[in-house]
mmCIF file of C-alpha atoms in Angstrom:
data_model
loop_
_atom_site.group_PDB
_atom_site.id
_atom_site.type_symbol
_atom_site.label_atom_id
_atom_site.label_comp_id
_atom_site.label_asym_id
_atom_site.label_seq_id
_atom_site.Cartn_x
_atom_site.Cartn_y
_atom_site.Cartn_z
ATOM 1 C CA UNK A 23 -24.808 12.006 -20.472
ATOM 2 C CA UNK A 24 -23.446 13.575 -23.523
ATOM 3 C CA UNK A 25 -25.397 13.499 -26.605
ATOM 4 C CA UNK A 26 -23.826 14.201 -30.351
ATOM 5 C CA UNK A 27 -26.987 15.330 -32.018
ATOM 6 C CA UNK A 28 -29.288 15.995 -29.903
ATOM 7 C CA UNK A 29 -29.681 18.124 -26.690
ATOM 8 C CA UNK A 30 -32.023 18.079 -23.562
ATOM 9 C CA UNK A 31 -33.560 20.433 -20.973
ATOM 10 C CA UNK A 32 -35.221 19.206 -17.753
ATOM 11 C CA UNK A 33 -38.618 21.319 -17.575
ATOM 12 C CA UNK A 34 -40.947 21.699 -14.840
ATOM 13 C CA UNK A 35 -44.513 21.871 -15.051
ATOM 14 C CA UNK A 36 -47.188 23.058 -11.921
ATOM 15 C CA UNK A 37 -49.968 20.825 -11.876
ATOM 16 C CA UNK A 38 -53.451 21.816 -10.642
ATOM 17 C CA UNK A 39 -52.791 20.030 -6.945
ATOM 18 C CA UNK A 40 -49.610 22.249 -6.658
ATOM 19 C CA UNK A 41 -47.303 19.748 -6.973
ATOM 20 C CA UNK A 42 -44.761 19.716 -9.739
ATOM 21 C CA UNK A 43 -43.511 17.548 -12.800
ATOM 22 C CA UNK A 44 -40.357 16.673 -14.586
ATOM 23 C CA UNK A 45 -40.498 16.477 -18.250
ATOM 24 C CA UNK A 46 -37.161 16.533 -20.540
ATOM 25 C CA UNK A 47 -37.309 18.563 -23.952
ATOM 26 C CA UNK A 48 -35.604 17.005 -26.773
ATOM 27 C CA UNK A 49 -34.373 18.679 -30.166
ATOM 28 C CA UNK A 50 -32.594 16.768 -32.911
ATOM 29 C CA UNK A 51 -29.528 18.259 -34.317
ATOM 30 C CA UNK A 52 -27.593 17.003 -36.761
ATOM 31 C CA UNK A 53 -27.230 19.839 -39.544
ATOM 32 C CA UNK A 54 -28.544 20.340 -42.060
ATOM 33 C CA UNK A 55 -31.557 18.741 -42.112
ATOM 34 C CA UNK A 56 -31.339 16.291 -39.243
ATOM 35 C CA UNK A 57 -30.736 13.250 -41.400
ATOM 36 C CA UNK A 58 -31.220 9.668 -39.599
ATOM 37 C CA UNK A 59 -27.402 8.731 -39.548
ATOM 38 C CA UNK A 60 -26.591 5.738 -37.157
ATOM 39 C CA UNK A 61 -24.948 8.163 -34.792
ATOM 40 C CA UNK A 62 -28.563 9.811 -34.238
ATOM 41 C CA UNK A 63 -29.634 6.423 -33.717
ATOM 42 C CA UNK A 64 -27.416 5.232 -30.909
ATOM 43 C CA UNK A 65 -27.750 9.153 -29.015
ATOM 44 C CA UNK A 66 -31.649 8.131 -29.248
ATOM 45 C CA UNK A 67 -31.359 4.965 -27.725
ATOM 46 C CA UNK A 68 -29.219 6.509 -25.003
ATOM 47 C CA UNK A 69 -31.759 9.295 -24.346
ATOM 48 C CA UNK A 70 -33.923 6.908 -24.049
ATOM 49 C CA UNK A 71 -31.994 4.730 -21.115
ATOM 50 C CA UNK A 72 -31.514 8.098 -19.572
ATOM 51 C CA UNK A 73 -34.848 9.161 -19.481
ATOM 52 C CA UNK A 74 -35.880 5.319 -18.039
ATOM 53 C CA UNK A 75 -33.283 5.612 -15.356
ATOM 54 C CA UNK A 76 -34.259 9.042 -14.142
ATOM 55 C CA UNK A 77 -38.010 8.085 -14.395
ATOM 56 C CA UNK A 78 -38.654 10.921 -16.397
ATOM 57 C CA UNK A 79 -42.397 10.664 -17.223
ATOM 58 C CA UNK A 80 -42.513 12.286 -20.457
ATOM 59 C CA UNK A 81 -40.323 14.180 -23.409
ATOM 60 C CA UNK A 82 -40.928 16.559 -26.274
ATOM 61 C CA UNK A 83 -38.863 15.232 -29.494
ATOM 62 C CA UNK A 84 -38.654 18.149 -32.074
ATOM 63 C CA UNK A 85 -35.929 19.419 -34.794
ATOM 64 C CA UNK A 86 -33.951 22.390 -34.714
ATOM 65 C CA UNK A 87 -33.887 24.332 -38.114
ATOM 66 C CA UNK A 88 -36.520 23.963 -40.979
ATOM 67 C CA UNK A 89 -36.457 19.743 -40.539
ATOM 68 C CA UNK A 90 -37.892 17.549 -37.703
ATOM 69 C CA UNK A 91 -35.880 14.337 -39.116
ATOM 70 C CA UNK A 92 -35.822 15.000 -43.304
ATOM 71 C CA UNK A 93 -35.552 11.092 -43.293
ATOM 72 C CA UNK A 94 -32.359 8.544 -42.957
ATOM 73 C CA UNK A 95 -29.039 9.214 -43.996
ATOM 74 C CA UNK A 96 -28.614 8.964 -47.829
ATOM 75 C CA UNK A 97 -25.553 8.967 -47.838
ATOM 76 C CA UNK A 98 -24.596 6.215 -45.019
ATOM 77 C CA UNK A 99 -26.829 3.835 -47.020
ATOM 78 C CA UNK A 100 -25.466 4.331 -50.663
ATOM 79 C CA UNK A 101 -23.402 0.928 -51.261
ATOM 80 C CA UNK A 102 -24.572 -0.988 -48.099
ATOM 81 C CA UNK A 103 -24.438 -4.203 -48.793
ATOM 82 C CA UNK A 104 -27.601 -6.665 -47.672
ATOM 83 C CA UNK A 105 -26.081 -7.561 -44.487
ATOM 84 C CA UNK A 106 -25.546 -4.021 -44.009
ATOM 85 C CA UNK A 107 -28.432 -3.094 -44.665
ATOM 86 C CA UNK A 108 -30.427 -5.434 -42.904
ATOM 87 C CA UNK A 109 -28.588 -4.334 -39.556
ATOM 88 C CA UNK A 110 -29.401 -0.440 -40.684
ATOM 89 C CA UNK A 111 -32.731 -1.346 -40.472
ATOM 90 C CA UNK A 112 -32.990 -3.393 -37.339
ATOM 91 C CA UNK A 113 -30.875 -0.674 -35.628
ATOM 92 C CA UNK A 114 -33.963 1.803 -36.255
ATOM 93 C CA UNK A 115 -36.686 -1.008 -35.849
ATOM 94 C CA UNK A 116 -34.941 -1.392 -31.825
ATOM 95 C CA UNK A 117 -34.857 2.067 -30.965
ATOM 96 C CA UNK A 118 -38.314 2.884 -32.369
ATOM 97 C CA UNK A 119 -39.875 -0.070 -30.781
ATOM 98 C CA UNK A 120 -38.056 0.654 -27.333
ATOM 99 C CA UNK A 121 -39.510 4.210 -27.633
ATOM 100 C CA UNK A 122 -43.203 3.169 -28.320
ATOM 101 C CA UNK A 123 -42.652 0.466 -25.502
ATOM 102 C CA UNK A 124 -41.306 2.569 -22.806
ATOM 103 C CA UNK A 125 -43.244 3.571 -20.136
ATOM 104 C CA UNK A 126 -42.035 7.429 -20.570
ATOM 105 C CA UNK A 127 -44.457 9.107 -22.904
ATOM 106 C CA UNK A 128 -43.310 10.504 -26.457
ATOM 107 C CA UNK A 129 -44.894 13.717 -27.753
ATOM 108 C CA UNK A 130 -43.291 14.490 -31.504
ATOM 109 C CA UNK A 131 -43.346 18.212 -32.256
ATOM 110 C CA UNK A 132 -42.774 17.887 -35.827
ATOM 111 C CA UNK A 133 -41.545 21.685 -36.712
ATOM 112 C CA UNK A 134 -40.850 20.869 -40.576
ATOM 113 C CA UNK A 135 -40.025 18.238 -43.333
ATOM 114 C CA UNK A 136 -40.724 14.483 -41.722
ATOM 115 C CA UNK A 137 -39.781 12.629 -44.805
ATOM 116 C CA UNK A 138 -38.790 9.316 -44.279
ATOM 117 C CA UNK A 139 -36.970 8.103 -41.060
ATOM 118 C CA UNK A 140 -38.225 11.280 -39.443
ATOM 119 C CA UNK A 141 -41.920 10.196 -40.334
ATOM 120 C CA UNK A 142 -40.750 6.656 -38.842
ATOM 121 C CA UNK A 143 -39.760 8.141 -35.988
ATOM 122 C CA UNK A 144 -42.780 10.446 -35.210
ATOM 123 C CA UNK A 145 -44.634 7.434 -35.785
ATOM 124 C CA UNK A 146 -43.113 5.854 -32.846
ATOM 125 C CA UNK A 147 -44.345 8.637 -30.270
ATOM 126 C CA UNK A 148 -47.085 8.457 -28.330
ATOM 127 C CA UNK A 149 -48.721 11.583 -29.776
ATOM 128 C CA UNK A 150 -47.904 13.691 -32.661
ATOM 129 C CA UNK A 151 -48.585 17.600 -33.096
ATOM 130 C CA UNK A 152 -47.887 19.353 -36.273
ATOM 131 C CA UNK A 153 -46.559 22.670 -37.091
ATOM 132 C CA UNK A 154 -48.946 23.865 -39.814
ATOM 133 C CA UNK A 155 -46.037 24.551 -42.078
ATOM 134 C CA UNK A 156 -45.159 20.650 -41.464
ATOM 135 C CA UNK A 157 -44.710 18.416 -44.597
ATOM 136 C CA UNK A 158 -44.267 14.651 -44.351
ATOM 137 C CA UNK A 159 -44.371 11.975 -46.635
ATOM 138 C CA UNK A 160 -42.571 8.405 -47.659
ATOM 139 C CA UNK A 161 -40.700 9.046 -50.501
ATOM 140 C CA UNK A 162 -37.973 5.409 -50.356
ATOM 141 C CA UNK A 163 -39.915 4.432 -53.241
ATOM 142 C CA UNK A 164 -38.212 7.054 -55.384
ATOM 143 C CA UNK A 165 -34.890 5.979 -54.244
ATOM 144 C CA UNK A 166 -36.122 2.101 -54.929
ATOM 145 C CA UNK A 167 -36.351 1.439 -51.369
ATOM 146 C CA UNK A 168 -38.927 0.497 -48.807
ATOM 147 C CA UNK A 169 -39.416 2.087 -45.620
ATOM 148 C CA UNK A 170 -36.985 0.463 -43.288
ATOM 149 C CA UNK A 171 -37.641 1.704 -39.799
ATOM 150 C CA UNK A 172 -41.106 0.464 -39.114
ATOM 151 C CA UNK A 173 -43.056 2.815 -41.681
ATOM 152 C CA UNK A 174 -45.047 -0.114 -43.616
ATOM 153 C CA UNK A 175 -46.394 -1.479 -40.305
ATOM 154 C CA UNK A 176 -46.780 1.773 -37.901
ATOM 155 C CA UNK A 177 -48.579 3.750 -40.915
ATOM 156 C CA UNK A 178 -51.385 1.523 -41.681
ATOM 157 C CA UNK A 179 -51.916 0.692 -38.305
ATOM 158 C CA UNK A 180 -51.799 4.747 -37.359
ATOM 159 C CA UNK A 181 -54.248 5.444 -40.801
ATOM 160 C CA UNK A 182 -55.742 2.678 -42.045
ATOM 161 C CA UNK A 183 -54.212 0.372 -45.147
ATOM 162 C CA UNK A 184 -55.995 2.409 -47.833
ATOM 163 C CA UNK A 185 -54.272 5.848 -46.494
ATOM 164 C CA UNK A 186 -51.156 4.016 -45.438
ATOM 165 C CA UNK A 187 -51.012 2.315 -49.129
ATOM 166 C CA UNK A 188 -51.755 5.354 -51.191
ATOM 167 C CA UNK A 189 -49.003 7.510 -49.193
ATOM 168 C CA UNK A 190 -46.478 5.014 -49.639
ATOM 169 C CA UNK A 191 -47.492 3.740 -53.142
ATOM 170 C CA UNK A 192 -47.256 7.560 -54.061
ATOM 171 C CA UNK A 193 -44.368 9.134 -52.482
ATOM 172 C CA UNK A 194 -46.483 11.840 -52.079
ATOM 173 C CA UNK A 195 -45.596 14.726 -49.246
ATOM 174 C CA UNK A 196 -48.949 15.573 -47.257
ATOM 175 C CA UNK A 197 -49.443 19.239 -45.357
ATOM 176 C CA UNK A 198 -50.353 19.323 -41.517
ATOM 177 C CA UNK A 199 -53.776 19.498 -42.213
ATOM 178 C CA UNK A 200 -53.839 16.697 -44.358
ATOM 179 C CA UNK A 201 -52.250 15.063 -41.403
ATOM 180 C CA UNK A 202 -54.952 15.538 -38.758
ATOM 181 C CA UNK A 203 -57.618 14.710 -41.296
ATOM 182 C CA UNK A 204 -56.173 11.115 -41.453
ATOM 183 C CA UNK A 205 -55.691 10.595 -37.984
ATOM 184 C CA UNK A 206 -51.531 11.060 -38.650
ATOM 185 C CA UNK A 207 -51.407 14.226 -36.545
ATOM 186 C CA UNK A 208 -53.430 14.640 -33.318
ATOM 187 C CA UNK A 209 -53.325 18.542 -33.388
ATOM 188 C CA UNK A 210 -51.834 21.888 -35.679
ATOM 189 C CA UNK A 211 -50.297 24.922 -34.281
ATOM 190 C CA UNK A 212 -48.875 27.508 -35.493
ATOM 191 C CA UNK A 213 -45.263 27.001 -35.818
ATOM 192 C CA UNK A 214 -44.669 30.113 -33.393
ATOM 193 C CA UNK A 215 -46.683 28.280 -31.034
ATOM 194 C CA UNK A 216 -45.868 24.620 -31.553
ATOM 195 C CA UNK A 217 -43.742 23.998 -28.357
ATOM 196 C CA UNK A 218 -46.011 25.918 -26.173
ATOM 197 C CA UNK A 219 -48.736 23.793 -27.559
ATOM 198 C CA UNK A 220 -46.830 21.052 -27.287
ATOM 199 C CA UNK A 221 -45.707 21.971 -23.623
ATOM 200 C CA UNK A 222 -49.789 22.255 -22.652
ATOM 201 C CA UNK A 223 -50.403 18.499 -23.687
ATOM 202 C CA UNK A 224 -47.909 17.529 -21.704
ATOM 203 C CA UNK A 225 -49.429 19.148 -18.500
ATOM 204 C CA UNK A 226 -52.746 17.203 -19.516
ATOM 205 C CA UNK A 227 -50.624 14.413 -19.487
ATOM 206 C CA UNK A 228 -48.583 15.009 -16.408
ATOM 207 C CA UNK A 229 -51.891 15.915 -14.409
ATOM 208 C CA UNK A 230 -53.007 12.342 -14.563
ATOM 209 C CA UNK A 231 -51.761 9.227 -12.225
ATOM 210 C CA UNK A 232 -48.607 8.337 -13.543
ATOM 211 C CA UNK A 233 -49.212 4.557 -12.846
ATOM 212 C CA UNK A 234 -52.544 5.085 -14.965
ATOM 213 C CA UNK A 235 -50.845 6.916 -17.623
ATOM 214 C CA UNK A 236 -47.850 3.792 -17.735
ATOM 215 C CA UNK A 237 -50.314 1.284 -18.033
ATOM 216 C CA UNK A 238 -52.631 3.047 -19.670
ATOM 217 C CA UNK A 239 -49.770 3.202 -22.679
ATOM 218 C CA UNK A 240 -48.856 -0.109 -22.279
ATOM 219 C CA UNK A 241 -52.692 -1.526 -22.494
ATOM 220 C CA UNK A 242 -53.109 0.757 -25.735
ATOM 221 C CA UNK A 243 -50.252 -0.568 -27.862
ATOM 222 C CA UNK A 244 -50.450 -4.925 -26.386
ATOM 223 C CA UNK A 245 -54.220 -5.032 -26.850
ATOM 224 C CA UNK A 246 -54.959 -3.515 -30.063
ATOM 225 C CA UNK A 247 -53.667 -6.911 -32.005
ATOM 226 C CA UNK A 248 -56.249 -9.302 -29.938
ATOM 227 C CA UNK A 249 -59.380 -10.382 -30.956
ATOM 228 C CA UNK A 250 -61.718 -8.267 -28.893
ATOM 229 C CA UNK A 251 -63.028 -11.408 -26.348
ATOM 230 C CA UNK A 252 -58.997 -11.310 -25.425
ATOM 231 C CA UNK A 253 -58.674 -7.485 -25.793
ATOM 232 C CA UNK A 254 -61.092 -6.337 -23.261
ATOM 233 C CA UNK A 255 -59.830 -9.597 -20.772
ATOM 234 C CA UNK A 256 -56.823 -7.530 -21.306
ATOM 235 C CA UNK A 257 -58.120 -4.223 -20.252
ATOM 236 C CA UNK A 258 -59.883 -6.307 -16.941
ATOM 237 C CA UNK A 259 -56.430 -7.202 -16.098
ATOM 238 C CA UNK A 260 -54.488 -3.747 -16.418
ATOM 239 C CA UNK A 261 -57.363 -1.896 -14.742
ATOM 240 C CA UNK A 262 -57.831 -4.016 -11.358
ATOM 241 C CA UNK A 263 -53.775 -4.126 -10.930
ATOM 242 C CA UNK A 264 -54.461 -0.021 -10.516
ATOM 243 C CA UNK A 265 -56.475 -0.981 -7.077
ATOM 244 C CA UNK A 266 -53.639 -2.612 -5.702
ATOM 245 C CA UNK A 267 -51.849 1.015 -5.163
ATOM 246 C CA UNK A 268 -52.758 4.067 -3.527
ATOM 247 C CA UNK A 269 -52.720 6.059 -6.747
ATOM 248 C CA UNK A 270 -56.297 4.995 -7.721
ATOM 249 C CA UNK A 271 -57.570 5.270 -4.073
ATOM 250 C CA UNK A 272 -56.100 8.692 -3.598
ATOM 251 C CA UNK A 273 -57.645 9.888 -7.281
ATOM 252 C CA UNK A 274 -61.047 8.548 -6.381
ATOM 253 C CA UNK A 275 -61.219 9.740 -3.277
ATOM 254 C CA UNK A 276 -60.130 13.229 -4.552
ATOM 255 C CA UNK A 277 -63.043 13.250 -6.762
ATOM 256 C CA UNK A 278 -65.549 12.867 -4.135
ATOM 257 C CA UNK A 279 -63.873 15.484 -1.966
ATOM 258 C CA UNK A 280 -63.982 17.744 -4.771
ATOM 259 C CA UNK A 281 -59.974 18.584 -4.840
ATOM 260 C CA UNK A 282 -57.186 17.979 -6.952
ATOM 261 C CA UNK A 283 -55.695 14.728 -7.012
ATOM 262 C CA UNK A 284 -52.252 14.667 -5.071
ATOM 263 C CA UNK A 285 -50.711 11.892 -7.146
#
C-alpha cells in the first residue's frame, strides 16, 4: 500500500524457542520537520488497517531527520474556521484512539523534537523510548490554542494532573530525562542506539503469547477508568478467556518442562 509520508520495512526477529516474528518499522517523513498535516493523518490511519489486516503484532513509529512529529501543521490550521477545525481535531482524536485500541502494539522511538501533535501521537503508543537528545513539550498555548489531538486527556492520565497541568500551563519543552522521571518516557538511549534499543523491546514483546500480549493491552487501557471492585472483575474476565486456547496451556506447560514456549 503506498504511503505519502511515511515508509515501512517488514523485520524479523528470532525468538528464544527458534521461531520467528514479524514486526513492521515505521518512519515519518514529511520534510522538514514532520509536521502533522492531514495527509500524515490519513497515511497513519492506513498503516494502521494494513498492519490489522496482515496481523502484524507490533511496529516501531520514529521520524526521519532531527524531528519525530515537531507538532501539527501550522500552516493547514491558520484560518480554519470552527467547523474546520473541529473536524481537524476529530480527524487526529480517530486515528490516535484507533492506534491505542488496536490490538498491534505501538513502540514510539521519539529521535528528536515531539512538540505538539508529535507528543499527541507518542502518547498514543503503547510504549515510548527517548533519544536522550529528545525534546518534547505542548507549546498550543503560545499559539492560543489547546491541544487538539488527545493531549489534555492522554497527558494527565500518562503523568498525573499536576505534571500534565504544569507542562501544558507552561509551554515548557522537557529533555529525555525529564521524560522518564515523570513516567512520560519508559527508557533513554543514546540516539546512535535508539532503534536498536527500540528493536530489543520489541523482542521482549514478541517473546510473549501474542493472545496474552492482545488482551493484555486491551485489559490495560478498558480497566484503568473503573472503580477497582469493577476493575479487577475485569481482569477475572480477560484472564480465564486465556484458558480457553492452547496458548496458555502450551506456555504453562513449557515452564514446567523447563523450555521455551513455542507460541
Amino acid at each position: 500500500m503506498p504511503y505519502q509520508y511515511l515508509s515501512t520495512e517488514k523485520k524479523t526477529a528470532t525468538l528464544k524457542s527458534g521461531q520467528t516474528a514479524e514486526y513492521t518499522l515505521v518512519t515519518l517523513n514529511s520534510p522538514p520537520m514532520n509536521a502533522l498535516a492531514s495527509g500524515v493523518f490519513h497515511d497513519l490511519d492506513k498503516l494502521i488497517t494494513e498492519l490489522e489486516s496482515a496481523r502484524t503484532r507490533l511496529a516501531i513509529i520514529t521520524g526521519a531527520g532531527k524531528a519525530f512529529v515537531a507538532g501539527a501543521d501550522i500552516s493547514e490550521m491558520r484560518g480554519m474556521s470552527v467547523a474546520a477545525a473541529k473536524v481537524y481535531s476529530e480527524l487526529g482524536h480517530r486515528i490516535f484512539s484507533r492506534m491505542e485500541a488496536s490490538p498491534v502494539i505501538f513502540i514510539a522511538a521519539v529521535n528528536g523534537f515531539a512538540f505538539g501533535g508529535g507528543l499527541e501521537l507518542a502518547m498514543a503508543a503503547d510504549i515510548r523510548i527517548f533519544a536522550d537528545s529528545a525534546q518534547v513539550g505542548l507549546p498550543e498555548p503560545t499559539l492560543g490554542l489547546i491541544p487538539g489531538f488527545g493531549g489534555t486527556q492522554r497527558l494527565q492520565r500518562l503523568v498525573g494532573l499536576s505534571n500534565a497541568a504544569y507542562l501544558s500551563l507552561t509551554s515548557e519543552r522537557i529533555g529525555a530525562d525529564d521524560a522518564l522521571r515523570i513516567g512520560l518516557a519508559a527508557k533513554v538511549s543514546p540516539l546512535a542506539n535508539l532503534i536498536a534499543d527500540a528493536e530489543a523491546v520489541a523482542l521482549k514483546v514478541l517473546t510473549s503469547g501474542p493472545q496474552a500480549i492482545r488482551i493484555l493491552k486491551h485489559t490495560i487501557l478498558n480497566g484503568g477508568d473503573k472503580p477497582m471492585p469493577q476493575a479487577l472483575e475485569f481482569e477475572a474476565e480477560q484472564f480465564s478467556q486465556l484458558f480457553s486456547g492452547a496458548e496458555a496451556h502450551e506456555g504453562l506447560a513449557a515452564f514446567l518442562e523447563k523450555r521455551p514456549a513455542k507460541f
